[in-house]
PDB file of C-alpha atoms in Angstrom:
ATOM      1  CA  UNK A1001    -220.769 -26.184  92.127  1.00 78.00           C
ATOM      2  CA  UNK A1002    -217.213 -24.846  91.811  1.00 80.00           C
ATOM      3  CA  UNK A1003    -215.524 -28.240  91.967  1.00 90.00           C
ATOM      4  CA  UNK A1004    -214.174 -27.704  95.495  1.00 95.00           C
ATOM      5  CA  UNK A1005    -215.779 -30.018  98.013  1.00 96.00           C
ATOM      6  CA  UNK A1006    -215.806 -29.859 101.789  1.00 97.00           C
ATOM      7  CA  UNK A1007    -216.825 -32.427 104.352  1.00 97.00           C
ATOM      8  CA  UNK A1008    -218.705 -32.522 106.540  1.00 97.00           C
ATOM      9  CA  UNK A1009    -221.101 -29.736 105.617  1.00 96.00           C
ATOM     10  CA  UNK A1010    -222.266 -29.381 109.194  1.00 97.00           C
ATOM     11  CA  UNK A1011    -220.648 -30.345 112.477  1.00 98.00           C
ATOM     12  CA  UNK A1012    -222.085 -29.990 115.947  1.00 98.00           C
ATOM     13  CA  UNK A1013    -219.737 -30.737 118.808  1.00 98.00           C
ATOM     14  CA  UNK A1014    -219.415 -30.192 122.505  1.00 97.00           C
ATOM     15  CA  UNK A1015    -216.895 -27.792 123.935  1.00 97.00           C
ATOM     16  CA  UNK A1016    -213.562 -29.462 124.504  1.00 97.00           C
ATOM     17  CA  UNK A1017    -213.903 -31.993 121.699  1.00 98.00           C
ATOM     18  CA  UNK A1018    -211.609 -32.167 118.668  1.00 98.00           C
ATOM     19  CA  UNK A1019    -212.951 -31.773 115.148  1.00 98.00           C
ATOM     20  CA  UNK A1020    -211.430 -32.282 111.725  1.00 98.00           C
ATOM     21  CA  UNK A1021    -212.633 -30.889 108.421  1.00 98.00           C
ATOM     22  CA  UNK A1022    -211.613 -31.964 104.951  1.00 98.00           C
ATOM     23  CA  UNK A1023    -211.266 -29.983 101.740  1.00 98.00           C
ATOM     24  CA  UNK A1024    -210.810 -31.462  98.277  1.00 97.00           C
ATOM     25  CA  UNK A1025    -209.681 -28.758  95.858  1.00 96.00           C
ATOM     26  CA  UNK A1026    -209.955 -28.774  92.091  1.00 93.00           C
ATOM     27  CA  UNK A1027    -207.405 -31.362  91.054  1.00 90.00           C
ATOM     28  CA  UNK A1028    -204.931 -29.189  89.142  1.00 86.00           C
ATOM     29  CA  UNK A1029    -205.007 -26.333  91.658  1.00 91.00           C
ATOM     30  CA  UNK A1030    -201.773 -26.033  93.609  1.00 91.00           C
ATOM     31  CA  UNK A1031    -202.890 -23.263  95.974  1.00 93.00           C
ATOM     32  CA  UNK A1032    -205.282 -23.968  98.818  1.00 95.00           C
ATOM     33  CA  UNK A1033    -206.684 -21.525 101.376  1.00 96.00           C
ATOM     34  CA  UNK A1034    -208.672 -21.890 104.585  1.00 97.00           C
ATOM     35  CA  UNK A1035    -210.906 -19.080 105.820  1.00 96.00           C
ATOM     36  CA  UNK A1036    -213.276 -18.646 108.730  1.00 96.00           C
ATOM     37  CA  UNK A1037    -216.487 -16.671 108.417  1.00 95.00           C
ATOM     38  CA  UNK A1038    -218.818 -15.593 111.174  1.00 93.00           C
ATOM     39  CA  UNK A1039    -222.332 -14.272 110.710  1.00 89.00           C
ATOM     40  CA  UNK A1040    -222.447 -10.885 109.028  1.00 87.00           C
ATOM     41  CA  UNK A1041    -218.710 -10.746 108.412  1.00 91.00           C
ATOM     42  CA  UNK A1042    -216.427 -11.394 105.493  1.00 92.00           C
ATOM     43  CA  UNK A1043    -214.163 -14.438 105.392  1.00 94.00           C
ATOM     44  CA  UNK A1044    -211.040 -14.171 107.532  1.00 93.00           C
ATOM     45  CA  UNK A1045    -207.836 -15.730 106.256  1.00 93.00           C
ATOM     46  CA  UNK A1046    -206.538 -18.641 108.334  1.00 94.00           C
ATOM     47  CA  UNK A1047    -203.819 -20.350 106.330  1.00 95.00           C
ATOM     48  CA  UNK A1048    -202.453 -20.990 102.845  1.00 93.00           C
ATOM     49  CA  UNK A1049    -200.739 -23.913 101.118  1.00 94.00           C
ATOM     50  CA  UNK A1050    -198.798 -24.055  97.912  1.00 92.00           C
ATOM     51  CA  UNK A1051    -198.715 -27.728  97.026  1.00 92.00           C
ATOM     52  CA  UNK A1052    -197.911 -29.459 100.338  1.00 93.00           C
ATOM     53  CA  UNK A1053    -196.093 -26.514 101.911  1.00 93.00           C
ATOM     54  CA  UNK A1054    -197.932 -24.339 104.421  1.00 92.00           C
ATOM     55  CA  UNK A1055    -196.530 -20.945 103.506  1.00 91.00           C
ATOM     56  CA  UNK A1056    -198.580 -18.585 105.622  1.00 89.00           C
ATOM     57  CA  UNK A1057    -200.601 -18.803 108.788  1.00 90.00           C
ATOM     58  CA  UNK A1058    -202.747 -16.117 110.363  1.00 89.00           C
ATOM     59  CA  UNK A1059    -202.153 -14.934 113.886  1.00 85.00           C
ATOM     60  CA  UNK A1060    -205.835 -15.769 114.355  1.00 76.00           C
ATOM     61  CA  UNK A1061    -204.831 -19.406 114.204  1.00 79.00           C
ATOM     62  CA  UNK A1062    -204.114 -20.400 117.762  1.00 81.00           C
ATOM     63  CA  UNK A1063    -202.113 -23.444 118.785  1.00 89.00           C
ATOM     64  CA  UNK A1064    -205.364 -25.376 118.862  1.00 94.00           C
ATOM     65  CA  UNK A1065    -205.656 -25.125 115.085  1.00 95.00           C
ATOM     66  CA  UNK A1066    -203.574 -27.178 112.675  1.00 94.00           C
ATOM     67  CA  UNK A1067    -203.816 -27.722 108.970  1.00 96.00           C
ATOM     68  CA  UNK A1068    -202.160 -30.202 106.659  1.00 95.00           C
ATOM     69  CA  UNK A1069    -202.038 -30.879 102.973  1.00 96.00           C
ATOM     70  CA  UNK A1070    -200.264 -34.186 102.469  1.00 91.00           C
ATOM     71  CA  UNK A1071    -199.014 -34.789  98.936  1.00 86.00           C
ATOM     72  CA  UNK A1072    -200.418 -31.436  97.864  1.00 85.00           C
ATOM     73  CA  UNK A1073    -203.891 -32.801  97.260  1.00 91.00           C
ATOM     74  CA  UNK A1074    -206.685 -32.647  99.833  1.00 96.00           C
ATOM     75  CA  UNK A1075    -206.298 -30.667 103.045  1.00 97.00           C
ATOM     76  CA  UNK A1076    -207.500 -31.111 106.605  1.00 97.00           C
ATOM     77  CA  UNK A1077    -208.135 -28.502 109.257  1.00 97.00           C
ATOM     78  CA  UNK A1078    -208.182 -29.755 112.841  1.00 97.00           C
ATOM     79  CA  UNK A1079    -209.391 -27.815 115.851  1.00 97.00           C
ATOM     80  CA  UNK A1080    -208.435 -29.254 119.205  1.00 97.00           C
ATOM     81  CA  UNK A1081    -210.281 -28.564 122.459  1.00 97.00           C
ATOM     82  CA  UNK A1082    -213.016 -26.605 120.706  1.00 97.00           C
ATOM     83  CA  UNK A1083    -214.431 -23.491 122.301  1.00 96.00           C
ATOM     84  CA  UNK A1084    -217.774 -21.781 121.702  1.00 96.00           C
ATOM     85  CA  UNK A1085    -215.925 -18.975 119.961  1.00 95.00           C
ATOM     86  CA  UNK A1086    -214.837 -21.438 117.286  1.00 96.00           C
ATOM     87  CA  UNK A1087    -218.413 -21.646 116.024  1.00 97.00           C
ATOM     88  CA  UNK A1088    -218.291 -20.368 112.453  1.00 96.00           C
ATOM     89  CA  UNK A1089    -218.353 -21.351 108.804  1.00 96.00           C
ATOM     90  CA  UNK A1090    -214.999 -22.760 107.677  1.00 97.00           C
ATOM     91  CA  UNK A1091    -214.363 -22.161 104.002  1.00 96.00           C
ATOM     92  CA  UNK A1092    -211.791 -23.714 101.733  1.00 97.00           C
ATOM     93  CA  UNK A1093    -210.696 -22.249  98.415  1.00 96.00           C
ATOM     94  CA  UNK A1094    -208.250 -23.291  95.719  1.00 94.00           C
ATOM     95  CA  UNK A1095    -206.585 -21.564  92.821  1.00 91.00           C
ATOM     96  CA  UNK A1096    -204.106 -22.124  90.024  1.00 85.00           C
ATOM     97  CA  UNK A1097    -202.162 -18.856  89.945  1.00 73.00           C
ATOM     98  CA  UNK A1098    -200.169 -19.633  86.833  1.00 65.00           C
ATOM     99  CA  UNK A1099    -203.406 -19.073  84.950  1.00 59.00           C
ATOM    100  CA  UNK A1100    -205.536 -16.895  87.188  1.00 68.00           C
ATOM    101  CA  UNK A1101    -205.656 -15.552  90.729  1.00 77.00           C
ATOM    102  CA  UNK A1102    -209.318 -16.480  90.972  1.00 86.00           C
ATOM    103  CA  UNK A1103    -210.128 -18.485  94.068  1.00 90.00           C
ATOM    104  CA  UNK A1104    -212.772 -21.168  93.816  1.00 92.00           C
ATOM    105  CA  UNK A1105    -214.592 -21.678  97.088  1.00 95.00           C
ATOM    106  CA  UNK A1106    -216.158 -24.787  98.503  1.00 95.00           C
ATOM    107  CA  UNK A1107    -219.590 -24.737 100.169  1.00 94.00           C
ATOM    108  CA  UNK A1108    -218.064 -24.586 103.638  1.00 95.00           C
ATOM    109  CA  UNK A1109    -218.347 -26.549 106.859  1.00 97.00           C
ATOM    110  CA  UNK A1110    -220.573 -24.986 109.485  1.00 96.00           C
ATOM    111  CA  UNK A1111    -219.256 -25.711 112.978  1.00 98.00           C
ATOM    112  CA  UNK A1112    -221.431 -25.291 116.040  1.00 98.00           C
ATOM    113  CA  UNK A1113    -219.767 -25.719 119.419  1.00 98.00           C
ATOM    114  CA  UNK A1114    -222.223 -26.279 122.257  1.00 96.00           C
TER     115      UNK A1114
ATOM    116  CA  UNK B1149    -208.472  -8.037 110.716  1.00 46.00           C
ATOM    117  CA  UNK B1150    -210.463  -6.778 107.748  1.00 51.00           C
ATOM    118  CA  UNK B1151    -208.580  -4.710 105.206  1.00 59.00           C
ATOM    119  CA  UNK B1152    -211.590  -3.739 103.162  1.00 68.00           C
ATOM    120  CA  UNK B1153    -214.668  -1.883 104.143  1.00 81.00           C
ATOM    121  CA  UNK B1154    -217.679  -2.070 101.867  1.00 84.00           C
ATOM    122  CA  UNK B1155    -220.158   0.729 101.662  1.00 85.00           C
ATOM    123  CA  UNK B1156    -223.073   0.663 102.059  1.00 92.00           C
ATOM    124  CA  UNK B1157    -223.493  -2.226 104.475  1.00 92.00           C
ATOM    125  CA  UNK B1158    -226.941  -2.882 103.046  1.00 94.00           C
ATOM    126  CA  UNK B1159    -228.711  -1.806  99.880  1.00 95.00           C
ATOM    127  CA  UNK B1160    -232.269  -2.378  98.745  1.00 96.00           C
ATOM    128  CA  UNK B1161    -233.335  -1.544  95.180  1.00 96.00           C
ATOM    129  CA  UNK B1162    -236.061  -2.350  92.686  1.00 97.00           C
ATOM    130  CA  UNK B1163    -235.501  -4.834  89.894  1.00 97.00           C
ATOM    131  CA  UNK B1164    -234.121  -3.087  86.830  1.00 97.00           C
ATOM    132  CA  UNK B1165    -232.284  -0.417  88.790  1.00 97.00           C
ATOM    133  CA  UNK B1166    -228.517  -0.186  89.028  1.00 97.00           C
ATOM    134  CA  UNK B1167    -226.672  -1.093  92.224  1.00 97.00           C
ATOM    135  CA  UNK B1168    -223.377   0.471  93.210  1.00 97.00           C
ATOM    136  CA  UNK B1169    -221.251  -0.687  96.093  1.00 96.00           C
ATOM    137  CA  UNK B1170    -217.874   0.570  97.180  1.00 96.00           C
ATOM    138  CA  UNK B1171    -214.813  -0.955  98.775  1.00 94.00           C
ATOM    139  CA  UNK B1172    -212.035   0.913 100.535  1.00 94.00           C
ATOM    140  CA  UNK B1173    -208.781  -0.673 101.610  1.00 92.00           C
ATOM    141  CA  UNK B1174    -205.759   0.352 103.608  1.00 89.00           C
ATOM    142  CA  UNK B1175    -202.534  -0.854 101.997  1.00 87.00           C
ATOM    143  CA  UNK B1176    -201.134  -1.115  98.463  1.00 88.00           C
ATOM    144  CA  UNK B1177    -202.513  -4.055  96.552  1.00 90.00           C
ATOM    145  CA  UNK B1178    -201.590  -6.441  93.744  1.00 88.00           C
ATOM    146  CA  UNK B1179    -205.159  -7.016  92.719  1.00 90.00           C
ATOM    147  CA  UNK B1180    -208.694  -6.658  93.964  1.00 93.00           C
ATOM    148  CA  UNK B1181    -211.473  -9.160  93.442  1.00 93.00           C
ATOM    149  CA  UNK B1182    -215.220  -9.054  93.954  1.00 96.00           C
ATOM    150  CA  UNK B1183    -217.159 -12.071  95.167  1.00 96.00           C
ATOM    151  CA  UNK B1184    -220.839 -12.827  95.615  1.00 96.00           C
ATOM    152  CA  UNK B1185    -222.265 -14.985  98.388  1.00 95.00           C
ATOM    153  CA  UNK B1186    -225.828 -16.170  98.440  1.00 91.00           C
ATOM    154  CA  UNK B1187    -227.343 -16.769 101.851  1.00 82.00           C
ATOM    155  CA  UNK B1188    -225.555 -19.568 103.690  1.00 71.00           C
ATOM    156  CA  UNK B1189    -223.559 -20.664 100.672  1.00 78.00           C
ATOM    157  CA  UNK B1190    -220.004 -20.457  99.352  1.00 83.00           C
ATOM    158  CA  UNK B1191    -218.495 -17.494  97.559  1.00 93.00           C
ATOM    159  CA  UNK B1192    -218.514 -17.110  93.808  1.00 94.00           C
ATOM    160  CA  UNK B1193    -215.859 -15.099  92.019  1.00 93.00           C
ATOM    161  CA  UNK B1194    -217.222 -12.239  89.924  1.00 95.00           C
ATOM    162  CA  UNK B1195    -214.340 -10.179  88.593  1.00 94.00           C
ATOM    163  CA  UNK B1196    -210.668  -9.405  89.211  1.00 92.00           C
ATOM    164  CA  UNK B1197    -208.974  -6.071  88.585  1.00 93.00           C
ATOM    165  CA  UNK B1198    -205.218  -5.647  88.805  1.00 91.00           C
ATOM    166  CA  UNK B1199    -203.504  -2.671  90.393  1.00 91.00           C
ATOM    167  CA  UNK B1200    -202.461  -1.285  86.995  1.00 93.00           C
ATOM    168  CA  UNK B1201    -206.019  -1.397  85.651  1.00 95.00           C
ATOM    169  CA  UNK B1202    -208.654   1.266  86.178  1.00 97.00           C
ATOM    170  CA  UNK B1203    -211.829  -0.329  84.857  1.00 97.00           C
ATOM    171  CA  UNK B1204    -213.115  -3.752  83.858  1.00 97.00           C
ATOM    172  CA  UNK B1205    -216.391  -5.034  82.544  1.00 96.00           C
ATOM    173  CA  UNK B1206    -217.997  -8.443  82.668  1.00 95.00           C
ATOM    174  CA  UNK B1207    -221.567  -8.736  81.436  1.00 96.00           C
ATOM    175  CA  UNK B1208    -223.708  -6.495  83.665  1.00 97.00           C
ATOM    176  CA  UNK B1209    -220.790  -5.848  86.006  1.00 97.00           C
ATOM    177  CA  UNK B1210    -218.472  -2.880  85.911  1.00 98.00           C
ATOM    178  CA  UNK B1211    -215.591  -2.512  88.331  1.00 98.00           C
ATOM    179  CA  UNK B1212    -213.410   0.543  88.804  1.00 98.00           C
ATOM    180  CA  UNK B1213    -210.235   0.880  90.808  1.00 97.00           C
ATOM    181  CA  UNK B1214    -208.687   4.087  92.120  1.00 96.00           C
ATOM    182  CA  UNK B1215    -205.371   3.219  93.715  1.00 94.00           C
ATOM    183  CA  UNK B1216    -204.734   6.820  94.745  1.00 95.00           C
ATOM    184  CA  UNK B1217    -207.885   6.727  96.878  1.00 95.00           C
ATOM    185  CA  UNK B1218    -207.464   3.063  97.751  1.00 94.00           C
ATOM    186  CA  UNK B1219    -210.979   2.320  96.656  1.00 95.00           C
ATOM    187  CA  UNK B1220    -212.967   0.261  94.191  1.00 96.00           C
ATOM    188  CA  UNK B1221    -216.565   0.230  93.114  1.00 97.00           C
ATOM    189  CA  UNK B1222    -218.793  -2.489  91.724  1.00 97.00           C
ATOM    190  CA  UNK B1223    -221.717  -1.505  89.538  1.00 98.00           C
ATOM    191  CA  UNK B1224    -224.425  -4.015  88.693  1.00 98.00           C
ATOM    192  CA  UNK B1225    -226.643  -2.735  85.914  1.00 97.00           C
ATOM    193  CA  UNK B1226    -230.257  -3.716  85.281  1.00 97.00           C
ATOM    194  CA  UNK B1227    -230.420  -5.682  88.532  1.00 97.00           C
ATOM    195  CA  UNK B1228    -232.461  -8.840  88.884  1.00 96.00           C
ATOM    196  CA  UNK B1229    -233.986 -10.567  91.895  1.00 95.00           C
ATOM    197  CA  UNK B1230    -231.328 -13.271  91.461  1.00 94.00           C
ATOM    198  CA  UNK B1231    -228.644 -10.651  92.219  1.00 96.00           C
ATOM    199  CA  UNK B1232    -229.837 -10.627  95.833  1.00 96.00           C
ATOM    200  CA  UNK B1233    -226.746 -11.645  97.795  1.00 97.00           C
ATOM    201  CA  UNK B1234    -223.834 -10.333  99.827  1.00 96.00           C
ATOM    202  CA  UNK B1235    -220.962  -8.853  97.857  1.00 97.00           C
ATOM    203  CA  UNK B1236    -217.393  -8.814  99.133  1.00 96.00           C
ATOM    204  CA  UNK B1237    -214.182  -7.277  97.903  1.00 95.00           C
ATOM    205  CA  UNK B1238    -210.913  -9.093  98.533  1.00 94.00           C
ATOM    206  CA  UNK B1239    -207.415  -7.706  98.160  1.00 93.00           C
ATOM    207  CA  UNK B1240    -204.009  -9.281  97.820  1.00 88.00           C
ATOM    208  CA  UNK B1241    -200.884  -7.374  98.748  1.00 83.00           C
ATOM    209  CA  UNK B1242    -197.208  -7.717  97.968  1.00 77.00           C
ATOM    210  CA  UNK B1243    -195.190  -9.985 100.197  1.00 77.00           C
ATOM    211  CA  UNK B1244    -198.082 -12.136 101.288  1.00 78.00           C
ATOM    212  CA  UNK B1245    -200.186 -14.864  99.774  1.00 75.00           C
ATOM    213  CA  UNK B1246    -203.330 -14.144 101.666  1.00 84.00           C
ATOM    214  CA  UNK B1247    -206.447 -12.359 100.533  1.00 89.00           C
ATOM    215  CA  UNK B1248    -208.158  -9.961 102.882  1.00 91.00           C
ATOM    216  CA  UNK B1249    -211.916  -9.681 102.556  1.00 93.00           C
ATOM    217  CA  UNK B1250    -214.074  -6.719 103.363  1.00 90.00           C
ATOM    218  CA  UNK B1251    -217.136  -6.692 105.549  1.00 90.00           C
ATOM    219  CA  UNK B1252    -219.566  -7.006 102.639  1.00 93.00           C
ATOM    220  CA  UNK B1253    -222.576  -5.237 101.195  1.00 95.00           C
ATOM    221  CA  UNK B1254    -225.915  -7.014 101.509  1.00 95.00           C
ATOM    222  CA  UNK B1255    -227.901  -6.318  98.351  1.00 97.00           C
ATOM    223  CA  UNK B1256    -231.607  -6.978  98.112  1.00 97.00           C
ATOM    224  CA  UNK B1257    -233.302  -6.646  94.744  1.00 97.00           C
ATOM    225  CA  UNK B1258    -237.062  -6.395  94.987  1.00 95.00           C
ATOM    226  CA  UNK B1259    -239.168  -7.872  92.192  1.00 90.00           C
TER     227      UNK B1259
END
């Protein structure tokens, strides 16, 4: 257990529905990352927050994806009008770069879109 | 897009043997990290090497970095069955906050 938690751990939804995932980073970590991982591949960067500011967003992130980090604490990732291609593991990671660039990953949320 | 490419894609060895996996990347980096992922679980950080470093050790792990060849290698000595996992390299580059992960090497250590 790295100290980063994600909820839910599993989500099954029907195509066209909206889903929201939550990530709670390690409390003193000011950087937070979202990644997406499909079977047999490495994690793909989606977006990055420093405190509450979203500083970078991947071109992979279509308009259907939005992420927030109110007050620089927990973060949410919302996918609107889900498609079967959104099925993947969504990983959250946090870090405290003043001390180390190490990212601490949560266990992930596995999304299945039917 | 994946910046890093791990080689080999899969590796199967006997317990006690050494395992070497390689990572190649495309652009100049700030640092390179290696992560381990057990089946269906989150990633665990193993070791970080900065662009001005050439070699680092941590327990049974040895990482080398050759910036001229844009490549890194991870050596696991005296492997154990518990080392069975996928191993990924991740790079950070100047001007961006993101980390780019490779495609991974799936290591299987046979008891």
